[in-house]
PDB file of C-alpha atoms in Angstrom:
ATOM      1  CA  MET A   1    -203.871-160.593 -46.980  1.00  0.00           C
ATOM      2  CA  ARG A   2    -204.276-157.259 -48.745  1.00  0.00           C
ATOM      3  CA  HIS A   3    -205.529-154.449 -46.519  1.00  0.00           C
ATOM      4  CA  PRO A   4    -208.894-152.976 -47.618  1.00  0.00           C
ATOM      5  CA  ARG A   5    -207.340-149.540 -47.916  1.00  0.00           C
ATOM      6  CA  THR A   6    -204.680-150.858 -50.275  1.00  0.00           C
ATOM      7  CA  GLY A   7    -207.332-152.554 -52.385  1.00  0.00           C
ATOM      8  CA  ARG A   8    -209.340-149.358 -52.577  1.00  0.00           C
ATOM      9  CA  PHE A   9    -206.299-147.386 -53.617  1.00  0.00           C
ATOM     10  CA  VAL A  10    -205.360-149.883 -56.344  1.00  0.00           C
ATOM     11  CA  LEU A  11    -208.944-149.984 -57.584  1.00  0.00           C
ATOM     12  CA  GLY A  12    -209.196-146.168 -57.658  1.00  0.00           C
ATOM     13  CA  LEU A  13    -205.832-145.882 -59.413  1.00  0.00           C
ATOM     14  CA  THR A  14    -206.888-148.460 -62.028  1.00  0.00           C
ATOM     15  CA  ILE A  15    -210.194-146.775 -62.653  1.00  0.00           C
ATOM     16  CA  VAL A  16    -208.821-143.235 -62.936  1.00  0.00           C
ATOM     17  CA  ALA A  17    -205.761-144.235 -64.975  1.00  0.00           C
ATOM     18  CA  VAL A  18    -207.774-145.000 -68.117  1.00  0.00           C
ATOM     19  CA  PRO A  19    -209.424-141.589 -68.548  1.00  0.00           C
ATOM     20  CA  LEU A  20    -206.276-139.772 -67.410  1.00  0.00           C
ATOM     21  CA  VAL A  21    -203.990-141.542 -69.876  1.00  0.00           C
ATOM     22  CA  LEU A  22    -206.503-140.950 -72.688  1.00  0.00           C
ATOM     23  CA  ALA A  23    -206.855-137.275 -71.742  1.00  0.00           C
ATOM     24  CA  LEU A  24    -203.102-136.584 -71.452  1.00  0.00           C
ATOM     25  CA  LEU A  25    -201.719-138.809 -74.184  1.00  0.00           C
ATOM     26  CA  GLY A  26    -204.678-139.287 -76.458  1.00  0.00           C
ATOM     27  CA  PRO A  27    -204.020-136.339 -78.780  1.00  0.00           C
ATOM     28  CA  VAL A  28    -200.470-137.609 -79.404  1.00  0.00           C
ATOM     29  CA  PHE A  29    -201.745-140.850 -80.862  1.00  0.00           C
ATOM     30  CA  ALA A  30    -204.931-139.525 -82.513  1.00  0.00           C
ATOM     31  CA  GLY A  31    -203.317-139.050 -85.890  1.00  0.00           C
ATOM     32  CA  GLU A  32    -204.729-137.061 -88.788  1.00  0.00           C
ATOM     33  CA  PRO A  33    -208.471-136.974 -89.350  1.00  0.00           C
ATOM     34  CA  GLY A  34    -209.594-139.273 -92.108  1.00  0.00           C
ATOM     35  CA  PRO A  35    -212.409-138.703 -94.592  1.00  0.00           C
ATOM     36  CA  ARG A  36    -215.807-138.387 -93.014  1.00  0.00           C
ATOM     37  CA  ALA A  37    -218.318-141.177 -93.439  1.00  0.00           C
ATOM     38  CA  ALA A  38    -222.058-141.307 -92.986  1.00  0.00           C
ATOM     39  CA  SER A  39    -223.256-140.177 -89.532  1.00  0.00           C
ATOM     40  CA  PHE A  40    -223.966-142.790 -86.841  1.00  0.00           C
ATOM     41  CA  THR A  41    -222.439-145.770 -88.606  1.00  0.00           C
ATOM     42  CA  LEU A  42    -220.673-148.783 -87.121  1.00  0.00           C
ATOM     43  CA  GLY A  43    -217.629-150.495 -88.580  1.00  0.00           C
ATOM     44  CA  GLU A  44    -216.395-149.442 -92.018  1.00  0.00           C
ATOM     45  CA  GLY A  45    -212.868-148.961 -90.692  1.00  0.00           C
ATOM     46  CA  HIS A  46    -213.948-147.014 -87.612  1.00  0.00           C
ATOM     47  CA  LEU A  47    -213.210-148.746 -84.315  1.00  0.00           C
ATOM     48  CA  LEU A  48    -216.130-147.141 -82.466  1.00  0.00           C
ATOM     49  CA  GLY A  49    -218.114-146.003 -85.475  1.00  0.00           C
ATOM     50  CA  THR A  50    -218.848-142.422 -86.455  1.00  0.00           C
ATOM     51  CA  ASP A  51    -220.523-139.535 -84.677  1.00  0.00           C
ATOM     52  CA  PHE A  52    -223.360-137.193 -85.653  1.00  0.00           C
ATOM     53  CA  VAL A  53    -221.326-135.542 -88.407  1.00  0.00           C
ATOM     54  CA  GLY A  54    -219.502-138.603 -89.624  1.00  0.00           C
ATOM     55  CA  ARG A  55    -216.237-138.178 -87.662  1.00  0.00           C
ATOM     56  CA  ASP A  56    -214.375-141.114 -86.199  1.00  0.00           C
ATOM     57  CA  VAL A  57    -215.590-141.592 -82.611  1.00  0.00           C
ATOM     58  CA  TRP A  58    -212.325-143.130 -81.348  1.00  0.00           C
ATOM     59  CA  ARG A  59    -210.360-140.136 -82.619  1.00  0.00           C
ATOM     60  CA  GLN A  60    -212.841-137.793 -80.941  1.00  0.00           C
ATOM     61  CA  VAL A  61    -212.451-139.736 -77.676  1.00  0.00           C
ATOM     62  CA  LEU A  62    -208.657-139.349 -77.864  1.00  0.00           C
ATOM     63  CA  HIS A  63    -208.969-135.590 -78.310  1.00  0.00           C
ATOM     64  CA  GLY A  64    -211.925-134.990 -75.994  1.00  0.00           C
ATOM     65  CA  GLY A  65    -210.522-135.762 -72.564  1.00  0.00           C
ATOM     66  CA  ARG A  66    -207.894-133.064 -72.233  1.00  0.00           C
ATOM     67  CA  PRO A  67    -210.288-130.091 -72.158  1.00  0.00           C
ATOM     68  CA  VAL A  68    -212.460-131.691 -69.471  1.00  0.00           C
ATOM     69  CA  VAL A  69    -209.596-132.835 -67.223  1.00  0.00           C
ATOM     70  CA  LEU A  70    -207.478-129.640 -67.488  1.00  0.00           C
ATOM     71  CA  THR A  71    -210.465-127.361 -66.981  1.00  0.00           C
ATOM     72  CA  ALA A  72    -211.626-129.306 -63.924  1.00  0.00           C
ATOM     73  CA  LEU A  73    -208.159-129.415 -62.346  1.00  0.00           C
ATOM     74  CA  ALA A  74    -207.509-125.736 -62.973  1.00  0.00           C
ATOM     75  CA  ALA A  75    -210.940-124.686 -61.623  1.00  0.00           C
ATOM     76  CA  THR A  76    -210.516-126.833 -58.477  1.00  0.00           C
ATOM     77  CA  ALA A  77    -207.014-125.496 -57.793  1.00  0.00           C
ATOM     78  CA  LEU A  78    -208.085-121.902 -58.355  1.00  0.00           C
ATOM     79  CA  ALA A  79    -211.140-122.257 -56.078  1.00  0.00           C
ATOM     80  CA  CYS A  80    -209.020-123.755 -53.282  1.00  0.00           C
ATOM     81  CA  LEU A  81    -206.285-121.131 -53.648  1.00  0.00           C
ATOM     82  CA  VAL A  82    -208.842-118.317 -53.263  1.00  0.00           C
ATOM     83  CA  ALA A  83    -210.979-119.995 -50.572  1.00  0.00           C
ATOM     84  CA  LEU A  84    -208.060-120.877 -48.248  1.00  0.00           C
ATOM     85  CA  PRO A  85    -206.826-117.345 -47.427  1.00  0.00           C
ATOM     86  CA  VAL A  86    -210.377-115.980 -47.373  1.00  0.00           C
ATOM     87  CA  GLY A  87    -211.575-118.664 -44.941  1.00  0.00           C
ATOM     88  CA  LEU A  88    -208.480-118.334 -42.746  1.00  0.00           C
ATOM     89  CA  ALA A  89    -208.814-114.552 -42.606  1.00  0.00           C
ATOM     90  CA  GLY A  90    -212.463-114.818 -41.703  1.00  0.00           C
ATOM     91  CA  ALA A  91    -211.723-117.241 -38.855  1.00  0.00           C
ATOM     92  CA  LEU A  92    -208.643-115.600 -37.389  1.00  0.00           C
ATOM     93  CA  THR A  93    -209.524-111.921 -37.602  1.00  0.00           C
ATOM     94  CA  ARG A  94    -210.566-110.128 -34.378  1.00  0.00           C
ATOM     95  CA  HIS A  95    -212.444-107.506 -36.381  1.00  0.00           C
ATOM     96  CA  ARG A  96    -216.081-108.424 -36.803  1.00  0.00           C
ATOM     97  CA  TRP A  97    -216.520-105.983 -39.701  1.00  0.00           C
ATOM     98  CA  LEU A  98    -213.709-107.666 -41.659  1.00  0.00           C
ATOM     99  CA  GLU A  99    -215.308-111.088 -41.237  1.00  0.00           C
ATOM    100  CA  GLU A 100    -218.660-109.731 -42.387  1.00  0.00           C
ATOM    101  CA  LEU A 101    -216.982-108.039 -45.354  1.00  0.00           C
ATOM    102  CA  LEU A 102    -215.373-111.310 -46.437  1.00  0.00           C
ATOM    103  CA  MET A 103    -218.130-113.828 -45.751  1.00  0.00           C
ATOM    104  CA  ARG A 104    -221.445-112.060 -46.465  1.00  0.00           C
ATOM    105  CA  PRO A 105    -220.876-111.585 -50.257  1.00  0.00           C
ATOM    106  CA  LEU A 106    -220.013-115.293 -50.398  1.00  0.00           C
ATOM    107  CA  ASP A 107    -223.289-116.116 -48.718  1.00  0.00           C
ATOM    108  CA  VAL A 108    -225.126-114.258 -51.494  1.00  0.00           C
ATOM    109  CA  LEU A 109    -223.252-116.207 -54.161  1.00  0.00           C
ATOM    110  CA  LEU A 110    -223.886-119.415 -52.278  1.00  0.00           C
ATOM    111  CA  ALA A 111    -227.624-118.831 -52.589  1.00  0.00           C
ATOM    112  CA  VAL A 112    -227.388-118.953 -56.368  1.00  0.00           C
ATOM    113  CA  PRO A 113    -227.085-122.501 -57.868  1.00  0.00           C
ATOM    114  CA  SER A 114    -223.727-123.011 -59.519  1.00  0.00           C
ATOM    115  CA  LEU A 115    -225.056-123.951 -62.923  1.00  0.00           C
ATOM    116  CA  LEU A 116    -227.466-121.018 -62.909  1.00  0.00           C
ATOM    117  CA  LEU A 117    -224.568-118.678 -62.074  1.00  0.00           C
ATOM    118  CA  ILE A 118    -222.614-119.979 -65.078  1.00  0.00           C
ATOM    119  CA  LEU A 119    -225.587-119.708 -67.394  1.00  0.00           C
ATOM    120  CA  LEU A 120    -226.311-116.157 -66.261  1.00  0.00           C
ATOM    121  CA  ALA A 121    -222.680-115.205 -66.872  1.00  0.00           C
ATOM    122  CA  ALA A 122    -222.820-116.882 -70.274  1.00  0.00           C
ATOM    123  CA  THR A 123    -225.700-114.656 -71.306  1.00  0.00           C
ATOM    124  CA  VAL A 124    -223.545-111.584 -70.785  1.00  0.00           C
ATOM    125  CA  TYR A 125    -220.458-112.826 -72.648  1.00  0.00           C
ATOM    126  CA  SER A 126    -219.266-116.027 -74.378  1.00  0.00           C
ATOM    127  CA  PRO A 127    -216.581-117.555 -72.169  1.00  0.00           C
ATOM    128  CA  GLY A 128    -213.765-119.516 -73.680  1.00  0.00           C
ATOM    129  CA  PRO A 129    -211.878-122.269 -71.820  1.00  0.00           C
ATOM    130  CA  ALA A 130    -210.172-119.770 -69.537  1.00  0.00           C
ATOM    131  CA  GLY A 131    -213.496-118.039 -68.880  1.00  0.00           C
ATOM    132  CA  LEU A 132    -215.106-121.350 -68.027  1.00  0.00           C
ATOM    133  CA  VAL A 133    -212.364-122.066 -65.525  1.00  0.00           C
ATOM    134  CA  LEU A 134    -212.956-118.701 -63.832  1.00  0.00           C
ATOM    135  CA  LEU A 135    -216.735-119.212 -63.737  1.00  0.00           C
ATOM    136  CA  VAL A 136    -216.519-122.734 -62.308  1.00  0.00           C
ATOM    137  CA  ALA A 137    -213.937-121.611 -59.726  1.00  0.00           C
ATOM    138  CA  ALA A 138    -216.059-118.617 -58.739  1.00  0.00           C
ATOM    139  CA  ALA A 139    -219.087-120.874 -58.279  1.00  0.00           C
ATOM    140  CA  ASN A 140    -217.038-123.130 -55.895  1.00  0.00           C
ATOM    141  CA  VAL A 141    -215.275-120.448 -53.854  1.00  0.00           C
ATOM    142  CA  PRO A 142    -218.202-119.608 -51.501  1.00  0.00           C
ATOM    143  CA  ASP A 143    -218.795-123.116 -50.337  1.00  0.00           C
ATOM    144  CA  ALA A 144    -215.071-123.893 -50.026  1.00  0.00           C
ATOM    145  CA  ALA A 145    -214.337-120.682 -48.103  1.00  0.00           C
ATOM    146  CA  ARG A 146    -217.157-121.364 -45.616  1.00  0.00           C
ATOM    147  CA  LEU A 147    -215.842-124.863 -45.045  1.00  0.00           C
ATOM    148  CA  VAL A 148    -212.310-123.514 -44.423  1.00  0.00           C
ATOM    149  CA  ARG A 149    -213.605-120.820 -42.099  1.00  0.00           C
ATOM    150  CA  ALA A 150    -215.639-123.310 -40.051  1.00  0.00           C
ATOM    151  CA  ALA A 151    -212.751-125.696 -39.656  1.00  0.00           C
ATOM    152  CA  ALA A 152    -210.267-122.909 -38.945  1.00  0.00           C
ATOM    153  CA  ALA A 153    -212.568-121.266 -36.388  1.00  0.00           C
ATOM    154  CA  GLU A 154    -212.720-124.530 -34.423  1.00  0.00           C
ATOM    155  CA  ALA A 155    -208.929-124.824 -34.458  1.00  0.00           C
ATOM    156  CA  ALA A 156    -208.438-121.122 -33.610  1.00  0.00           C
ATOM    157  CA  ALA A 157    -210.656-121.455 -30.509  1.00  0.00           C
ATOM    158  CA  ARG A 158    -208.345-124.037 -28.905  1.00  0.00           C
ATOM    159  CA  PRO A 159    -206.368-122.983 -25.820  1.00  0.00           C
ATOM    160  CA  ALA A 160    -203.155-123.829 -27.698  1.00  0.00           C
ATOM    161  CA  VAL A 161    -203.741-120.859 -30.031  1.00  0.00           C
ATOM    162  CA  GLU A 162    -204.150-118.503 -27.109  1.00  0.00           C
ATOM    163  CA  ALA A 163    -200.905-119.890 -25.659  1.00  0.00           C
ATOM    164  CA  LEU A 164    -199.188-119.112 -28.949  1.00  0.00           C
ATOM    165  CA  ARG A 165    -200.520-115.569 -28.888  1.00  0.00           C
ATOM    166  CA  LEU A 166    -199.265-115.068 -25.317  1.00  0.00           C
ATOM    167  CA  GLN A 167    -195.916-116.341 -26.442  1.00  0.00           C
ATOM    168  CA  GLY A 168    -195.737-113.495 -28.925  1.00  0.00           C
ATOM    169  CA  GLU A 169    -196.233-115.517 -32.121  1.00  0.00           C
ATOM    170  CA  THR A 170    -197.460-113.552 -35.156  1.00  0.00           C
ATOM    171  CA  ARG A 171    -200.853-114.286 -36.680  1.00  0.00           C
ATOM    172  CA  TRP A 172    -199.116-115.512 -39.830  1.00  0.00           C
ATOM    173  CA  ARG A 173    -197.121-118.113 -37.934  1.00  0.00           C
ATOM    174  CA  ILE A 174    -200.228-119.184 -36.007  1.00  0.00           C
ATOM    175  CA  ALA A 175    -202.243-119.444 -39.199  1.00  0.00           C
ATOM    176  CA  ALA A 176    -199.561-121.385 -41.126  1.00  0.00           C
ATOM    177  CA  GLY A 177    -197.876-123.286 -38.271  1.00  0.00           C
ATOM    178  CA  TYR A 178    -200.913-124.478 -36.378  1.00  0.00           C
ATOM    179  CA  VAL A 179    -204.344-123.596 -37.758  1.00  0.00           C
ATOM    180  CA  GLY A 180    -203.341-124.295 -41.355  1.00  0.00           C
ATOM    181  CA  ARG A 181    -201.847-127.671 -40.481  1.00  0.00           C
ATOM    182  CA  SER A 182    -204.952-128.629 -38.559  1.00  0.00           C
ATOM    183  CA  LEU A 183    -206.978-128.179 -41.762  1.00  0.00           C
ATOM    184  CA  LEU A 184    -204.992-130.605 -43.899  1.00  0.00           C
ATOM    185  CA  ARG A 185    -207.291-133.621 -43.473  1.00  0.00           C
ATOM    186  CA  THR A 186    -210.390-131.494 -43.917  1.00  0.00           C
ATOM    187  CA  LEU A 187    -209.028-129.879 -47.068  1.00  0.00           C
ATOM    188  CA  ALA A 188    -207.879-133.177 -48.512  1.00  0.00           C
ATOM    189  CA  ALA A 189    -211.358-134.672 -48.019  1.00  0.00           C
ATOM    190  CA  ASP A 190    -212.953-131.562 -49.528  1.00  0.00           C
ATOM    191  CA  VAL A 191    -210.661-131.540 -52.586  1.00  0.00           C
ATOM    192  CA  GLY A 192    -211.719-135.083 -53.497  1.00  0.00           C
ATOM    193  CA  THR A 193    -215.445-134.342 -53.388  1.00  0.00           C
ATOM    194  CA  ARG A 194    -215.007-130.833 -54.865  1.00  0.00           C
ATOM    195  CA  LEU A 195    -213.084-132.168 -57.841  1.00  0.00           C
ATOM    196  CA  THR A 196    -215.970-134.584 -58.521  1.00  0.00           C
ATOM    197  CA  GLY A 197    -218.458-131.715 -58.346  1.00  0.00           C
ATOM    198  CA  VAL A 198    -216.316-129.524 -60.573  1.00  0.00           C
ATOM    199  CA  LEU A 199    -216.041-132.323 -63.164  1.00  0.00           C
ATOM    200  CA  TYR A 200    -219.808-132.612 -63.146  1.00  0.00           C
ATOM    201  CA  LEU A 201    -220.194-128.850 -63.490  1.00  0.00           C
ATOM    202  CA  VAL A 202    -217.622-128.590 -66.310  1.00  0.00           C
ATOM    203  CA  ALA A 203    -219.230-131.493 -68.142  1.00  0.00           C
ATOM    204  CA  THR A 204    -222.690-129.997 -67.672  1.00  0.00           C
ATOM    205  CA  ALA A 205    -221.560-126.594 -68.900  1.00  0.00           C
ATOM    206  CA  ALA A 206    -219.943-128.185 -71.928  1.00  0.00           C
ATOM    207  CA  PHE A 207    -223.084-130.250 -72.462  1.00  0.00           C
ATOM    208  CA  LEU A 208    -225.043-126.961 -72.600  1.00  0.00           C
ATOM    209  CA  GLY A 209    -222.469-125.398 -74.945  1.00  0.00           C
ATOM    210  CA  VAL A 210    -220.931-122.955 -72.420  1.00  0.00           C
ATOM    211  CA  GLY A 211    -217.208-122.394 -72.961  1.00  0.00           C
ATOM    212  CA  VAL A 212    -216.833-124.851 -75.844  1.00  0.00           C
ATOM    213  CA  ALA A 213    -217.734-124.927 -79.504  1.00  0.00           C
ATOM    214  CA  PRO A 214    -220.880-126.917 -80.421  1.00  0.00           C
ATOM    215  CA  ASP A 215    -218.835-129.414 -82.459  1.00  0.00           C
ATOM    216  CA  ALA A 216    -215.714-129.471 -80.204  1.00  0.00           C
ATOM    217  CA  ALA A 217    -213.847-132.694 -79.460  1.00  0.00           C
ATOM    218  CA  ASP A 218    -214.979-132.862 -75.830  1.00  0.00           C
ATOM    219  CA  TRP A 219    -216.358-135.844 -73.906  1.00  0.00           C
ATOM    220  CA  ALA A 220    -219.303-133.853 -72.555  1.00  0.00           C
ATOM    221  CA  VAL A 221    -220.089-132.326 -75.953  1.00  0.00           C
ATOM    222  CA  MET A 222    -219.945-135.813 -77.472  1.00  0.00           C
ATOM    223  CA  VAL A 223    -222.611-137.041 -75.034  1.00  0.00           C
ATOM    224  CA  ASP A 224    -224.830-134.080 -75.909  1.00  0.00           C
ATOM    225  CA  ARG A 225    -224.452-134.001 -79.673  1.00  0.00           C
ATOM    226  CA  ASN A 226    -224.636-137.780 -80.199  1.00  0.00           C
ATOM    227  CA  ARG A 227    -227.534-138.593 -77.889  1.00  0.00           C
ATOM    228  CA  THR A 228    -230.025-138.496 -80.774  1.00  0.00           C
ATOM    229  CA  GLY A 229    -228.324-141.549 -82.272  1.00  0.00           C
ATOM    230  CA  LEU A 230    -227.966-143.432 -78.986  1.00  0.00           C
ATOM    231  CA  PHE A 231    -229.958-146.468 -80.143  1.00  0.00           C
ATOM    232  CA  VAL A 232    -228.331-146.470 -83.581  1.00  0.00           C
ATOM    233  CA  GLN A 233    -224.688-145.886 -82.580  1.00  0.00           C
ATOM    234  CA  PRO A 234    -224.426-146.102 -78.816  1.00  0.00           C
ATOM    235  CA  TRP A 235    -220.607-145.978 -78.559  1.00  0.00           C
ATOM    236  CA  ALA A 236    -220.513-142.272 -79.393  1.00  0.00           C
ATOM    237  CA  VAL A 237    -222.425-141.628 -76.159  1.00  0.00           C
ATOM    238  CA  VAL A 238    -221.560-144.560 -73.897  1.00  0.00           C
ATOM    239  CA  VAL A 239    -217.739-144.368 -74.164  1.00  0.00           C
ATOM    240  CA  PRO A 240    -217.290-140.647 -73.244  1.00  0.00           C
ATOM    241  CA  ALA A 241    -219.975-140.922 -70.540  1.00  0.00           C
ATOM    242  CA  LEU A 242    -218.204-143.945 -68.963  1.00  0.00           C
ATOM    243  CA  LEU A 243    -214.887-142.104 -69.091  1.00  0.00           C
ATOM    244  CA  ILE A 244    -216.329-139.138 -67.178  1.00  0.00           C
ATOM    245  CA  VAL A 245    -217.854-141.532 -64.627  1.00  0.00           C
ATOM    246  CA  ALA A 246    -214.558-143.402 -64.264  1.00  0.00           C
ATOM    247  CA  LEU A 247    -212.693-140.144 -63.694  1.00  0.00           C
ATOM    248  CA  THR A 248    -214.993-139.023 -60.918  1.00  0.00           C
ATOM    249  CA  THR A 249    -215.330-142.405 -59.270  1.00  0.00           C
ATOM    250  CA  GLY A 250    -211.617-143.169 -59.343  1.00  0.00           C
ATOM    251  CA  THR A 251    -210.755-139.740 -57.945  1.00  0.00           C
ATOM    252  CA  ASN A 252    -213.056-140.259 -54.966  1.00  0.00           C
ATOM    253  CA  LEU A 253    -211.636-143.744 -54.301  1.00  0.00           C
ATOM    254  CA  LEU A 254    -208.066-142.414 -54.334  1.00  0.00           C
ATOM    255  CA  PHE A 255    -208.835-139.595 -51.873  1.00  0.00           C
ATOM    256  CA  ASP A 256    -210.788-141.949 -49.614  1.00  0.00           C
ATOM    257  CA  ALA A 257    -207.955-144.420 -49.561  1.00  0.00           C
ATOM    258  CA  ALA A 258    -205.354-141.704 -48.893  1.00  0.00           C
ATOM    259  CA  LEU A 259    -207.370-140.328 -45.955  1.00  0.00           C
ATOM    260  CA  ASP A 260    -207.868-143.813 -44.512  1.00  0.00           C
ATOM    261  CA  LYS A 261    -204.168-144.490 -44.831  1.00  0.00           C
ATOM    262  CA  ASP A 262    -203.374-141.247 -43.016  1.00  0.00           C
ATOM    263  CA  ARG A 263    -205.849-142.107 -40.268  1.00  0.00           C
ATOM    264  CA  GLY A 264    -204.271-145.581 -39.889  1.00  0.00           C
ATOM    265  CA  ARG A 265    -200.837-144.048 -39.369  1.00  0.00           C
ATOM    266  CA  GLY A 266    -202.078-142.277 -36.275  1.00  0.00           C
ATOM    267  CA  GLY A 267    -203.060-138.886 -37.597  1.00  0.00           C
ATOM    268  CA  GLY A 268    -204.725-137.251 -34.649  1.00  0.00           C
ATOM    269  CA  ARG A 269    -206.684-134.119 -34.206  1.00  0.00           C
ATOM    270  CA  GLY A 270    -205.019-131.208 -35.879  1.00  0.00           C
ATOM    271  CA  GLY A 271    -202.893-133.540 -38.029  1.00  0.00           C
ATOM    272  CA  HIS A 272    -200.123-134.107 -35.403  1.00  0.00           C
ATOM    273  CA  ARG A 273    -198.629-137.545 -35.114  1.00  0.00           C
ATOM    274  CA  GLY A 274    -196.146-139.714 -33.394  1.00  0.00           C
ATOM    275  CA  GLY A 275    -194.103-138.493 -30.460  1.00  0.00           C
ATOM    276  CA  HIS A 276    -195.537-135.007 -30.371  1.00  0.00           C
ATOM    277  CA  GLN A 277    -198.825-135.889 -28.749  1.00  0.00           C
ATOM    278  CA  GLY A 278    -200.187-132.941 -26.805  1.00  0.00           C
ATOM    279  CA  ALA A 279    -197.811-130.457 -28.468  1.00  0.00           C
ATOM    280  CA  VAL A 280    -198.044-127.959 -31.257  1.00  0.00           C
ATOM    281  CA  ILE A 281    -195.045-127.972 -33.582  1.00  0.00           C
ATOM    282  CA  LEU A 282    -193.878-124.601 -34.878  1.00  0.00           C
ATOM    283  CA  PRO A 283    -191.291-123.988 -37.570  1.00  0.00           C
ATOM    284  CA  ALA A 284    -188.346-121.752 -36.774  1.00  0.00           C
ATOM    285  CA  GLY A 285    -188.664-118.290 -38.237  1.00  0.00           C
ATOM    286  CA  PRO A 286    -188.286-114.591 -37.644  1.00  0.00           C
ATOM    287  CA  GLY A 287    -191.159-114.618 -35.137  1.00  0.00           C
ATOM    288  CA  GLY A 288    -189.121-116.626 -32.639  1.00  0.00           C
ATOM    289  CA  PRO A 289    -187.364-119.960 -32.255  1.00  0.00           C
ATOM    290  CA  GLY A 290    -189.088-123.106 -33.366  1.00  0.00           C
ATOM    291  CA  GLY A 291    -190.174-125.756 -30.905  1.00  0.00           C
ATOM    292  CA  THR A 292    -193.289-127.102 -29.283  1.00  0.00           C
ATOM    293  CA  VAL A 293    -196.064-125.452 -27.384  1.00  0.00           C
ATOM    294  CA  PRO A 294    -198.147-127.539 -24.973  1.00  0.00           C
ATOM    295  CA  ASN A 295    -201.553-128.348 -26.353  1.00  0.00           C
ATOM    296  CA  GLN A 296    -203.845-127.504 -23.475  1.00  0.00           C
ATOM    297  CA  THR A 297    -206.725-129.411 -24.987  1.00  0.00           C
ATOM    298  CA  GLU A 298    -205.022-132.669 -24.091  1.00  0.00           C
ATOM    299  CA  LYS A 299    -206.272-134.107 -20.804  1.00  0.00           C
ATOM    300  CA  GLY A 300    -203.813-133.836 -17.989  1.00  0.00           C
ATOM    301  CA  THR A 301    -201.454-131.216 -19.519  1.00  0.00           C
ATOM    302  CA  HIS A 302    -200.370-128.209 -17.506  1.00  0.00           C
ATOM    303  CA  THR A 303    -199.607-124.663 -18.566  1.00  0.00           C
TER     304      THR A 303
END
């Protein structure tokens, strides 16, 4: 009998494969644009009809996924790459002023809704695709950094970290060898939900015309520009909207299944498994020999 986690993974992979394949390989098979027909028509040699300016909807679908997917992936990766060191530094520093310097400006940005921040920036200049990536990433850094700081602060307060300090380990080795590893499950769960939020934000920004041309081949732009003909030619709106929904839903299912699988393999607190229960594993390096340090949070261990 198939395990529920396996079924969820297969379902998520199946759902997300369709928009991903269309986004990555669609432009290769789109071919040359044909002559334009009347707007919002069905049939007449067009598989999904025509859009608001008479372009073939199927060809627009093949071209429209890559901007959404690449922008969302790049913005999510950039936000995580910035938030991780900022959150770790805020949690591990012993200087209160440094923590305040890092976290308080992020609190100010966190008070501003993400979409409003993007719209305010768009009034100052017209961002292209790269500018949209920077804006979406900047809107996600405050929340991601606070999450990393909270999780890292909990790990840094464990007696095992103090034992590592007494052993003479550097802060870098403590951050990377223990605290950073303890964040893996938290970060994996956050990336899944954050990617969904970023996709929504990118699609909404494109829907409002921020970072893309008004007539660009983009799934979100297609939903916006063709909505006036929804009841005449629904495929121009329904197909790109369903592809965006499939991308977000499938991504969440994949991350949920991966986390459940990791939990089923015995991933314990801090991400340590197997025969190293109650020990912190450190890599060998210039700070000292590798090995294990007793995890004093385990019941019954002795220093």
